[in-house]
Coordinates of C-alpha atoms and ligand atoms in Angstrom, one line a residue:
Chain A
X1 CA 178.1 108.2 37.4
X2 CA 178.3 104.4 38.0
X3 CA 180.8 102.4 35.9
X4 CA 178.8 100.0 33.8
X5 CA 180.6 97.1 31.8
X6 CA 178.3 97.3 28.8
X7 CA 175.9 100.3 27.8
X8 CA 173.5 100.1 25.2
X9 CA 172.2 103.6 24.7
X10 CA 169.2 104.3 22.3
X11 CA 170.3 101.7 19.8
X12 CA 167.9 101.6 16.9
X13 CA 168.5 99.2 13.8
X14 CA 166.4 99.6 10.9
X15 CA 166.6 97.2 7.9
X16 CA 165.2 99.4 4.9
X17 CA 161.5 100.0 6.3
X18 CA 161.6 97.2 9.0
X19 CA 162.6 98.6 12.4
X20 CA 164.2 95.8 13.9
X21 CA 165.4 97.4 17.1
X22 CA 164.0 100.9 18.4
X23 CA 165.5 103.1 20.7
X24 CA 166.8 100.3 23.1
X25 CA 168.7 101.3 26.4
X26 CA 170.1 99.4 28.9
X27 CA 173.1 98.3 31.0
X28 CA 175.2 95.7 32.2
X29 CA 177.3 95.7 35.5
X30 CA 180.1 93.5 36.1
X31 CA 179.7 90.1 37.4
X32 CA 175.8 90.3 36.3
X33 CA 174.1 87.8 34.1
X34 CA 171.3 89.9 32.3
X35 CA 168.4 88.0 30.7
X36 CA 167.4 89.4 27.2
X37 CA 163.7 88.0 26.3
X38 CA 161.1 88.5 23.9
X39 CA 158.9 86.5 21.2
X40 CA 160.3 85.4 18.1
X41 CA 161.5 88.5 15.8
X42 CA 161.6 90.6 18.8
X43 CA 165.2 91.9 17.9
X44 CA 167.3 90.1 20.4
X45 CA 169.7 88.4 17.9
X46 CA 170.0 91.7 16.2
X47 CA 170.8 93.6 19.1
X48 CA 173.5 91.1 19.5
X49 CA 174.6 91.6 16.0
X50 CA 174.8 95.4 16.3
X51 CA 176.7 95.0 19.8
X52 CA 179.7 92.6 18.3
X53 CA 180.3 94.6 15.1
X54 CA 178.2 92.8 12.7
X55 CA 175.6 95.1 11.5
X56 CA 176.2 98.9 12.0
X57 CA 173.5 100.6 14.3
X58 CA 171.2 102.9 12.5
X59 CA 171.3 105.4 15.6
X60 CA 172.5 104.8 19.1
X61 CA 175.7 103.9 20.9
X62 CA 177.2 100.8 22.2
X63 CA 179.6 101.5 25.0
X64 CA 181.9 98.6 26.5
X65 CA 184.3 99.5 29.0
X66 CA 184.1 103.2 28.7
X67 CA 185.0 102.7 24.7
X68 CA 182.6 103.4 22.2
X69 CA 182.5 100.1 20.0
X70 CA 179.4 100.1 17.5
X71 CA 182.0 101.4 14.9
X72 CA 184.5 98.5 15.4
X73 CA 184.9 95.3 13.2
X74 CA 183.4 91.9 14.9
X75 CA 187.2 90.8 15.5
X76 CA 188.3 93.8 17.3
X77 CA 185.0 93.5 19.5
X78 CA 186.1 90.2 20.4
X79 CA 189.7 90.8 21.3
X80 CA 188.4 93.9 23.5
X81 CA 187.0 91.2 25.5
X82 CA 183.1 90.9 24.2
X83 CA 182.5 87.6 22.4
X84 CA 179.2 85.9 21.3
X85 CA 177.9 82.6 20.5
X86 CA 175.3 82.0 17.7
X87 CA 171.6 81.2 17.7
X88 CA 172.2 79.1 14.7
X89 CA 175.3 77.2 15.4
X90 CA 178.4 78.0 13.3
X91 CA 181.1 75.3 13.6
X92 CA 184.3 75.1 11.7
X93 CA 182.8 72.0 10.0
X94 CA 186.0 70.4 8.5
X95 CA 188.3 70.8 11.7
X96 CA 188.0 68.6 14.7
X97 CA 186.4 69.8 18.0
X98 CA 189.7 70.6 19.6
X99 CA 190.6 72.9 16.7
X100 CA 187.7 74.5 16.7
X101 CA 188.4 75.6 20.2
X102 CA 192.1 76.2 19.5
X103 CA 190.9 78.9 16.9
X104 CA 189.1 80.5 19.8
X105 CA 192.0 80.2 22.2
X106 CA 194.4 81.9 19.4
X107 CA 192.9 85.2 20.3
X108 CA 194.7 85.1 23.7
X109 CA 198.0 83.1 22.8
X110 CA 199.8 82.9 19.7
X111 CA 201.5 79.7 20.6
X112 CA 200.0 76.2 19.4
X113 CA 201.0 74.3 22.3
X114 CA 199.3 77.1 24.6
X115 CA 196.2 77.1 22.4
X116 CA 195.8 73.7 22.7
X117 CA 196.0 73.5 26.7
X118 CA 193.5 76.2 26.8
X119 CA 191.2 74.1 24.4
X120 CA 191.7 70.9 26.4
X121 CA 190.9 72.7 29.6
X122 CA 187.5 74.1 28.1
X123 CA 186.6 70.8 26.2
X124 CA 187.0 68.9 29.6
X125 CA 184.8 71.6 31.3
X126 CA 182.4 71.0 28.9
X127 CA 182.6 67.1 29.0
X128 CA 183.8 67.1 25.3
X129 CA 187.1 65.7 25.7
X130 CA 186.0 62.3 24.2
X131 CA 185.1 64.0 20.9
X132 CA 188.5 66.1 20.7
X133 CA 189.4 64.4 17.5
X134 CA 186.1 64.3 15.9
X135 CA 185.2 66.7 13.1
X136 CA 183.0 69.2 14.1
X137 CA 180.5 69.2 11.5
X138 CA 179.7 65.4 12.7
X139 CA 178.4 66.3 16.0
X140 CA 174.8 66.2 17.0
X141 CA 173.2 69.3 17.8
X142 CA 173.4 69.3 21.8
X143 CA 177.3 68.7 21.4
X144 CA 177.4 71.5 18.7
X145 CA 175.9 73.9 21.2
X146 CA 178.5 73.1 23.9
X147 CA 181.3 73.4 21.3
X148 CA 179.9 76.7 20.8
X149 CA 180.3 77.6 24.4
X150 CA 183.7 76.0 24.7
X151 CA 185.0 77.9 21.9
X152 CA 183.8 81.3 22.8
X153 CA 185.1 80.8 26.1
X154 CA 188.3 80.0 25.0
X155 CA 188.8 83.5 23.9
X156 CA 188.4 84.3 27.9
X157 CA 185.9 87.0 27.3
X158 CA 185.1 89.8 30.1
X159 CA 181.4 89.9 28.8
X160 CA 180.0 87.0 27.2
X161 CA 176.9 86.9 24.7
X162 CA 174.9 83.8 24.7
X163 CA 172.1 83.7 22.0
X164 CA 169.9 80.9 22.6
X165 CA 172.7 78.6 23.9
X166 CA 169.9 75.9 25.2
X167 CA 167.6 76.2 22.1
X168 CA 166.6 72.8 20.7
X169 CA 168.2 70.9 23.6
X170 CA 166.4 68.4 25.9
X171 CA 165.7 68.9 29.4
X172 CA 169.0 67.3 30.5
X173 CA 171.3 68.9 28.0
X174 CA 169.7 72.3 29.0
X175 CA 170.6 71.7 32.5
X176 CA 174.0 70.4 32.0
X177 CA 174.4 73.9 30.0
X178 CA 173.1 75.9 32.8
X179 CA 175.4 74.2 35.5
X180 CA 178.2 75.4 33.3
X181 CA 176.9 79.1 33.3
X182 CA 176.5 79.0 36.8
X183 CA 180.2 77.6 37.2
X184 CA 181.6 80.2 34.9
X185 CA 179.6 82.9 36.7
X186 CA 181.0 81.9 40.1
X187 CA 184.6 82.9 38.5
X188 CA 183.2 86.5 37.9
X189 CA 182.1 86.4 34.4
X190 CA 179.6 88.7 33.1
X191 CA 176.8 87.5 30.8
X192 CA 174.0 88.6 28.5
X193 CA 171.8 85.5 28.0
X194 CA 169.1 85.2 25.2
X195 CA 166.9 82.6 26.2
X196 CA 163.4 81.2 25.3
X197 CA 162.8 79.0 28.5
X198 CA 161.5 81.2 31.1
X199 CA 162.2 78.8 33.7
X200 CA 166.2 79.0 32.8
X201 CA 166.0 82.6 32.7
X202 CA 164.6 83.4 36.0
X203 CA 166.8 80.9 37.8
X204 CA 170.1 81.9 36.3
X205 CA 169.5 85.9 35.5
X206 CA 170.2 88.9 38.0
X207 CA 168.0 91.1 35.7
X208 CA 165.9 90.8 32.6
X209 CA 165.4 93.0 29.9
X210 CA 162.0 92.2 27.7
X211 CA 161.8 93.2 24.3
X212 CA 158.8 93.4 22.1
X213 CA 158.8 94.2 18.5
X214 CA 162.0 95.7 18.6
X215 CA 161.3 98.0 21.5
X216 CA 162.1 97.6 25.4
X217 CA 159.0 96.5 27.2
X218 CA 160.3 96.2 30.5
X219 CA 163.4 95.9 32.5
X220 CA 164.1 94.3 36.4
X221 CA 164.6 91.4 38.6
X222 CA 163.1 87.9 37.6
X223 CA 160.3 88.7 40.3
X224 CA 159.5 92.1 38.8
X225 CA 159.1 90.8 35.3
X226 CA 157.2 87.5 36.0
X227 CA 154.7 90.0 37.9
X228 CA 154.9 92.8 35.3
X229 CA 151.2 93.2 34.0
X230 CA 152.7 94.5 30.7
X231 CA 154.6 91.4 30.1
X232 CA 152.5 89.2 31.0
X233 CA 149.8 91.0 28.9
X234 CA 151.8 91.4 25.7
X235 CA 154.1 88.6 25.9
X236 CA 153.8 85.9 28.8
X237 CA 150.2 85.4 28.4
X238 CA 149.6 85.8 24.8
X239 CA 152.5 83.6 23.6
X240 CA 153.7 80.4 24.3
X241 CA 157.1 81.6 24.0
X242 CA 158.6 82.5 27.5
Chain B
X1 CA 209.2 59.0 12.9
X2 CA 208.0 56.9 9.9
X3 CA 207.0 60.0 8.3
X4 CA 210.6 61.4 8.9
X5 CA 211.8 58.2 7.0
X6 CA 209.7 58.2 4.6
X7 CA 210.4 61.9 3.8
X8 CA 214.2 61.5 3.7
X9 CA 213.6 58.3 1.3
X10 CA 211.5 60.7 -1.0
X11 CA 214.0 63.9 -0.7
X12 CA 217.1 61.3 -1.4
X13 CA 215.2 60.0 -4.5
X14 CA 214.2 63.4 -5.9
X15 CA 217.7 64.6 -5.4
X16 CA 219.4 61.4 -7.1
X17 CA 217.0 61.2 -9.9
X18 CA 218.6 63.3 -12.6
X19 CA 221.8 61.5 -12.0
X20 CA 220.0 58.3 -12.6
X21 CA 218.7 59.4 -15.8
X22 CA 221.7 61.0 -16.9
X23 CA 221.6 63.5 -19.7
X24 CA 217.9 63.2 -21.1
X25 CA 216.9 66.7 -21.7
X26 CA 213.4 65.5 -22.8
X27 CA 212.9 63.3 -19.7
X28 CA 214.4 66.4 -17.4
X29 CA 212.4 68.7 -19.1
X30 CA 209.1 66.7 -17.7
X31 CA 210.4 66.2 -14.4
X32 CA 211.0 70.0 -14.1
X33 CA 207.3 70.5 -15.6
X34 CA 206.3 68.4 -12.7
X35 CA 208.2 70.1 -10.0
X36 CA 207.1 73.5 -11.1
X37 CA 203.3 72.6 -11.4
X38 CA 203.4 71.1 -8.0
X39 CA 205.2 74.1 -6.4
X40 CA 202.7 76.5 -8.3
X41 CA 199.6 74.7 -6.9
X42 CA 201.2 74.3 -3.5
X43 CA 201.5 78.0 -3.7
X44 CA 197.9 78.5 -4.7
X45 CA 196.6 76.2 -2.0
X46 CA 198.0 78.1 0.6
X47 CA 195.5 80.9 -0.3
X48 CA 192.9 78.5 -2.1
X49 CA 192.8 75.4 0.1
X50 CA 193.6 76.4 3.4
X51 CA 192.3 80.1 3.3
X52 CA 189.2 78.9 1.0
X53 CA 189.8 81.9 -1.6
X54 CA 189.8 80.6 -5.0
X55 CA 192.2 82.5 -7.5
X56 CA 191.8 82.2 -11.0
X57 CA 194.3 84.7 -11.8
X58 CA 197.7 83.1 -10.6
X59 CA 199.2 83.5 -13.7
X60 CA 199.3 87.0 -13.0
X61 CA 202.0 86.4 -10.3
X62 CA 203.7 83.9 -12.4
X63 CA 203.9 86.4 -15.2
X64 CA 205.1 89.0 -12.9
X65 CA 208.1 87.0 -11.9
X66 CA 209.0 85.9 -15.4
X67 CA 208.5 89.1 -17.2
X68 CA 210.3 91.2 -14.4
X69 CA 213.3 88.8 -14.5
X70 CA 213.7 88.9 -18.4
X71 CA 212.8 92.4 -18.7
X72 CA 215.5 93.3 -16.1
X73 CA 218.2 90.8 -17.4
X74 CA 218.1 91.9 -21.2
X75 CA 218.3 95.5 -20.1
X76 CA 221.0 94.7 -17.6
X77 CA 222.7 91.4 -18.5
X78 CA 225.2 91.5 -15.6
X79 CA 222.4 91.7 -12.8
X80 CA 222.5 88.9 -10.4
X81 CA 219.3 86.6 -11.2
X82 CA 218.4 86.5 -7.7
X83 CA 218.1 90.1 -7.6
X84 CA 215.7 89.9 -10.6
X85 CA 213.7 87.6 -8.7
X86 CA 213.4 89.5 -5.5
X87 CA 212.0 92.5 -7.8
X88 CA 209.8 90.0 -9.3
X89 CA 208.4 89.3 -5.7
X90 CA 207.8 93.0 -5.2
X91 CA 206.2 93.4 -8.4
X92 CA 203.7 90.5 -7.9
X93 CA 203.1 91.9 -4.2
X94 CA 202.2 95.1 -5.8
X95 CA 199.4 93.2 -7.9
X96 CA 198.5 91.3 -4.9
X97 CA 198.2 94.0 -2.4
X98 CA 196.1 95.7 -5.1
X99 CA 193.7 93.0 -5.4
X100 CA 193.5 92.4 -2.0
X101 CA 192.8 95.8 -1.1
X102 CA 190.0 96.0 -3.4
X103 CA 188.3 92.9 -3.0
X104 CA 189.0 91.4 0.5
X105 CA 186.5 94.2 2.0
X106 CA 183.7 92.1 0.5
X107 CA 182.3 88.9 1.3
X108 CA 181.1 86.2 -1.1
X109 CA 182.9 85.0 -4.6
X110 CA 183.9 88.4 -5.5
X111 CA 187.8 87.7 -5.0
X112 CA 187.5 84.7 -7.6
X113 CA 185.9 86.9 -10.3
X114 CA 188.2 89.8 -9.4
X115 CA 191.4 87.6 -9.6
X116 CA 190.4 87.0 -13.3
X117 CA 189.6 90.6 -14.0
X118 CA 193.3 91.8 -12.3
X119 CA 195.0 88.9 -14.4
X120 CA 193.5 89.9 -17.7
X121 CA 194.2 93.6 -17.0
X122 CA 197.8 92.5 -16.3
X123 CA 197.9 90.3 -19.4
X124 CA 196.6 93.1 -21.8
X125 CA 198.7 95.6 -20.6
X126 CA 201.7 93.4 -20.9
X127 CA 200.3 92.7 -24.4
X128 CA 200.5 96.6 -25.2
X129 CA 203.2 97.9 -23.5
X130 CA 206.7 98.4 -25.7
X131 CA 209.1 97.6 -23.0
X132 CA 207.3 94.3 -22.2
X133 CA 208.0 93.1 -25.8
X134 CA 204.2 93.2 -26.6
X135 CA 202.8 90.3 -28.6
X136 CA 206.3 89.2 -29.7
X137 CA 207.4 88.5 -26.3
X138 CA 210.9 88.7 -24.6
X139 CA 213.9 86.6 -25.8
X140 CA 216.8 86.2 -23.4
X141 CA 220.4 85.3 -25.2
X142 CA 222.2 84.5 -22.4
X143 CA 222.2 84.0 -18.5
X144 CA 225.0 83.0 -16.1
X145 CA 224.9 82.6 -12.3
X146 CA 228.0 81.3 -9.9
X147 CA 229.6 79.9 -13.2
X148 CA 226.9 77.2 -13.3
X149 CA 226.1 75.7 -16.8
X150 CA 222.7 77.1 -17.4
X151 CA 222.2 75.4 -20.6
X152 CA 222.0 72.4 -18.8
X153 CA 218.8 71.6 -17.5
X154 CA 219.8 70.0 -14.2
X155 CA 220.5 73.3 -11.9
X156 CA 216.9 74.2 -13.0
X157 CA 215.5 70.7 -11.9
X158 CA 217.1 71.3 -8.5
X159 CA 216.0 75.1 -8.3
X160 CA 212.3 73.9 -8.9
X161 CA 212.7 71.0 -6.5
X162 CA 214.2 73.8 -3.8
X163 CA 211.4 76.2 -4.2
X164 CA 208.9 73.2 -4.0
X165 CA 210.4 72.0 -0.9
X166 CA 210.3 75.7 0.6
X167 CA 206.6 75.7 -0.5
X168 CA 205.9 72.3 1.2
X169 CA 207.8 73.3 4.3
X170 CA 205.8 76.4 4.7
X171 CA 202.4 74.7 4.3
X172 CA 203.5 72.1 6.9
X173 CA 204.3 74.9 9.2
X174 CA 201.2 77.0 8.6
X175 CA 199.0 74.2 9.2
X176 CA 200.4 73.8 12.9
X177 CA 200.6 77.7 13.4
X178 CA 197.9 80.3 14.4
X179 CA 198.1 81.6 11.0
X180 CA 197.2 78.3 9.6
X181 CA 194.0 77.7 12.0
X182 CA 193.0 81.2 11.3
X183 CA 193.2 80.7 7.4
X184 CA 191.0 77.3 7.8
X185 CA 188.6 79.1 10.2
X186 CA 188.0 81.7 7.7
X187 CA 187.6 79.0 4.9
X188 CA 184.8 77.2 7.0
X189 CA 182.8 80.3 8.3
X190 CA 183.8 83.7 8.0
X191 CA 181.1 85.0 10.4
X192 CA 182.3 82.5 13.2
X193 CA 186.1 83.2 12.4
X194 CA 185.4 87.1 12.7
X195 CA 183.5 86.5 15.7
X196 CA 186.3 84.6 17.4
X197 CA 188.7 87.4 16.9
X198 CA 190.3 87.0 13.5
X199 CA 190.8 89.9 11.2
X200 CA 189.4 88.5 8.0
X201 CA 191.1 91.0 5.8
X202 CA 194.1 91.0 7.2
X203 CA 194.6 87.1 6.9
X204 CA 193.4 87.1 3.5
X205 CA 195.8 89.2 2.5
X206 CA 198.7 87.7 4.4
X207 CA 198.0 84.5 2.4
X208 CA 197.5 85.9 -0.7
X209 CA 200.8 87.8 -0.3
X210 CA 202.5 84.6 0.6
X211 CA 201.1 82.6 -2.2
X212 CA 202.0 85.5 -4.7
X213 CA 205.5 85.9 -3.7
X214 CA 206.3 82.2 -4.2
X215 CA 204.1 81.9 -7.6
X216 CA 206.4 84.8 -8.7
X217 CA 209.7 82.8 -7.4
X218 CA 208.6 80.2 -9.6
X219 CA 207.7 82.5 -12.8
X220 CA 211.3 84.0 -12.4
X221 CA 212.7 80.3 -12.6
X222 CA 210.6 79.4 -15.5
X223 CA 211.6 82.6 -17.6
X224 CA 215.5 81.8 -16.6
X225 CA 214.8 78.3 -17.7
X226 CA 212.9 78.8 -20.8
X227 CA 214.5 82.3 -22.1
X228 CA 211.9 83.0 -24.4
X229 CA 208.4 84.2 -22.7
X230 CA 205.1 85.8 -24.1
X231 CA 201.7 86.3 -22.7
X232 CA 200.4 83.2 -23.9
X233 CA 203.0 81.3 -22.0
X234 CA 203.0 82.9 -18.9
X235 CA 200.1 85.0 -18.3
X236 CA 197.1 82.9 -19.8
X237 CA 194.2 82.2 -18.2
X238 CA 194.8 78.5 -19.0
X239 CA 197.8 78.5 -16.8
X240 CA 195.8 79.6 -13.8
X241 CA 193.2 76.9 -14.6
X242 CA 195.9 74.2 -14.6
X243 CA 197.2 75.2 -11.4
X244 CA 193.6 75.2 -9.7
X245 CA 192.8 71.5 -11.6
X246 CA 196.0 70.1 -10.2
X247 CA 195.3 71.1 -6.7
X248 CA 191.4 69.9 -7.2
X249 CA 192.6 66.7 -8.5
X250 CA 195.3 65.8 -5.9
X251 CA 193.4 67.1 -2.8
X252 CA 192.6 71.0 -2.2
X253 CA 193.9 71.8 1.5
X254 CA 196.0 68.9 2.0
X255 CA 199.8 69.3 2.0
X256 CA 200.5 66.4 -0.7
X257 CA 197.8 66.8 -2.7
X258 CA 199.2 69.4 -5.2
X259 CA 202.2 67.3 -5.9
X260 CA 199.7 64.2 -6.2
X261 CA 198.2 66.1 -8.8
X262 CA 201.1 67.3 -10.6
X263 CA 202.5 63.7 -10.8
X264 CA 199.5 62.6 -12.6
X265 CA 198.5 65.7 -14.7
X266 CA 201.9 66.9 -16.1
X267 CA 203.0 63.5 -17.5
X268 CA 199.5 63.0 -18.9
X269 CA 199.4 66.3 -20.7
X270 CA 202.5 65.6 -22.1
X271 CA 201.5 62.2 -23.4
X272 CA 198.5 63.9 -24.9
X273 CA 200.8 66.5 -26.3
X274 CA 203.3 64.5 -28.1
X275 CA 200.4 61.9 -29.2
X276 CA 201.9 59.3 -27.1
X277 CA 198.2 58.2 -25.9
X278 CA 197.1 58.2 -29.7
X279 CA 199.9 56.0 -30.4
X280 CA 199.4 53.7 -27.6
X281 CA 196.0 52.9 -28.7
X282 CA 196.9 52.0 -32.2
X283 CA 199.6 49.9 -31.0
X284 CA 197.1 48.1 -28.7
X285 CA 195.2 47.7 -31.5
X286 CA 192.2 49.6 -30.1
X287 CA 192.1 51.8 -32.7
X288 CA 193.4 51.8 -36.4
X289 CA 195.8 54.3 -37.6
X290 CA 193.8 55.0 -40.8
X291 CA 190.2 54.8 -39.5
X292 CA 188.3 57.8 -39.0
X293 CA 188.5 58.0 -35.6
X294 CA 192.6 57.1 -35.6
X295 CA 193.1 60.2 -37.9
X296 CA 190.7 62.4 -35.6
X297 CA 192.9 61.2 -32.4
X298 CA 196.1 62.0 -34.3
X299 CA 194.9 65.3 -35.5
X300 CA 193.4 66.3 -32.2
X301 CA 194.6 64.8 -29.2
X302 CA 197.7 67.1 -29.0
X303 CA 195.6 70.1 -28.3
X304 CA 193.1 68.0 -26.0
X305 CA 194.9 68.0 -22.7
X306 CA 192.9 71.0 -21.2
X307 CA 189.8 69.3 -22.1
X308 CA 191.1 65.9 -20.5
X309 CA 192.0 68.1 -17.6
X310 CA 188.4 69.1 -17.6
X311 CA 186.8 65.6 -17.8
X312 CA 189.2 64.3 -15.0
X313 CA 188.2 67.7 -12.8
X314 CA 184.5 66.9 -13.4
X315 CA 185.2 63.3 -12.5
X316 CA 186.9 64.3 -9.6
X317 CA 184.1 66.6 -8.5
X318 CA 181.7 64.0 -8.6
X319 CA 183.3 61.0 -7.3
X320 CA 186.3 62.4 -5.4
X321 CA 185.4 65.6 -3.9
X322 CA 188.4 65.7 -1.7
X323 CA 190.8 64.5 -4.4
X324 CA 192.8 61.6 -4.9
X325 CA 194.5 62.3 -1.1
X326 CA 191.0 62.0 0.2
X327 CA 190.7 58.2 -0.5
X328 CA 193.7 57.5 1.7
X329 CA 192.6 59.9 4.5
X330 CA 190.8 58.1 7.7
X331 CA 187.4 59.7 7.8
X332 CA 186.8 61.0 11.1
Ligands
LIG1 N1 169.8 90.6 7.8 C1 168.4 91.1 8.2 N2 168.0 91.8 7.0 C2 166.7 92.0 7.1 N3 166.0 91.8 8.3 C3 166.4 91.4 9.3 C4 167.7 90.8 9.3 N4 168.1 90.0 10.5 C5 166.8 90.4 11.3 N5 166.0 90.8 10.6 C6 164.5 91.2 10.9 O1 164.7 91.9 12.4 C7 163.6 91.4 13.2 C8 164.0 91.1 14.4 O2 164.8 89.7 14.3 P1 165.8 88.9 15.2 O3 166.6 89.8 15.8 O4 166.4 87.7 14.5 O5 164.4 88.4 16.2 P2 165.0 87.6 17.6 O6 166.3 87.2 17.7 O7 164.3 88.3 18.5 O8 164.1 86.3 17.2 C9 162.7 90.3 12.3 O9 161.8 91.1 11.6 C10 163.7 90.1 11.1 O10 162.8 89.8 9.9
LIG2 MG1 167.2 85.0 17.4

């Protein structure tokens, strides 16, 4: 059997009677960028929460690096090397931008000096150096999204889960973030990428998984997905979200 | 560099102060109270201010130190007080570990509520056990250490000063260490913190233990100093509240906030207690001694310091949400 970096196996998540995710399976190989798309409420964020230990799964398994991780705590998942960003950004408001990223860096070092170096490096990559001493809570949304990305990258994840990292951004901001993601990928990162912007997804992903009402509707290359009649009918044609 | 100079001057002044004052037990007593409240509030601040976990039950740890020390010394008068202090730390740590194990698994404001509950359980237990002296409390007739004259207040002044310095030193170190950053991250956003690899319950327990241990040392010192304790002196909810208010008024989550708060509040409470404020109002001619208001003040002001704390706190929360120190902070 092929060794996947991440395997989602028949995962379901119910909230009482509400089935948010139903029997979803897919795998992610090393150095792939996999897009996870679907209309609002399709269960994408819920799936991330199940993968990272924030929600217990109702049934199914999440396997990361041959280890079953769906019983682990979020911090354990992060330290194993799978880290996520938040659709609704969660800056540590009263800490500075630099300190926010240092908190991420502390998962790979115990030394403050070293954490600061790692953090400065990420800020530089993100173009946030000028904001290093600003309080994170005071940033506009575009920069908060970048901060979110810088902070999670400072944990040096093997697998990066991005939840609508371009959501609410204008065209140029989206382009800068996509450029950053492309450069991360060139260094061999593996990414699962939730995104509404279909153009962004098709331009950057190797494979796409489509969720609809909690179920997996389709999976394939960007080309296959954009030409899949089911996807077009149920999703691309019907909604405005892509 | 400027900071180090300032700090040295401050330390030198604090060390020289009793020599300048000379033998004045009343003033020295107030100074000891200031140092103790500053240290208690700083210890609370590690948990409440940095980790954002508001404890309303720190009296339990203070009482654990005071009671352990005095119970041991009344039973074994030759025991070294420092050993009693160490046993006090163990007692406080056990209470802290039990509290933490139960409530830190839960999200939300459970910790605040549970800390009150635990402190009340400790207080009521102490009140009802025999070996704790029950409602009568414990009286320690004599105590000695290294031939120091412990009937003088000066050794206690320096002991409190030392514990305050240690507490501030630990806080200053924490602020620049991984643990300190992690505690602040937990305060700001627990989901973000855990998604970045922070074991929430481990770090909350760590700061609770540290805070409880320091508080217990202060309780032991207080017991040795005052030599008579009962539950209303060392285990009362009122004490827990005063510790918090001192931090809030000075500036929660800042290094010097608790010190500023204590410098302001303890003398104020003392003035109210000894009716200095009422007398001053009369002397200034603002209130006549024989008027209804004058008599009312004379009779009630002495008991009003908790009320005055409360009023100051409300004003602080409304107008100085970051405490007095927040006024002087550069806004970023
Ligand atoms: N904590 C929760 N409690 C109850 N229902 C939830 C919770 N989180 C998500 N849901 C439900 O799960 C479904 C999927 O939501 P979500 O995963 O946020 O969708 P998406 O991210 O694809 O927009 C929605 O019906 C939502 O109401
Ligand atoms: Mg979502």
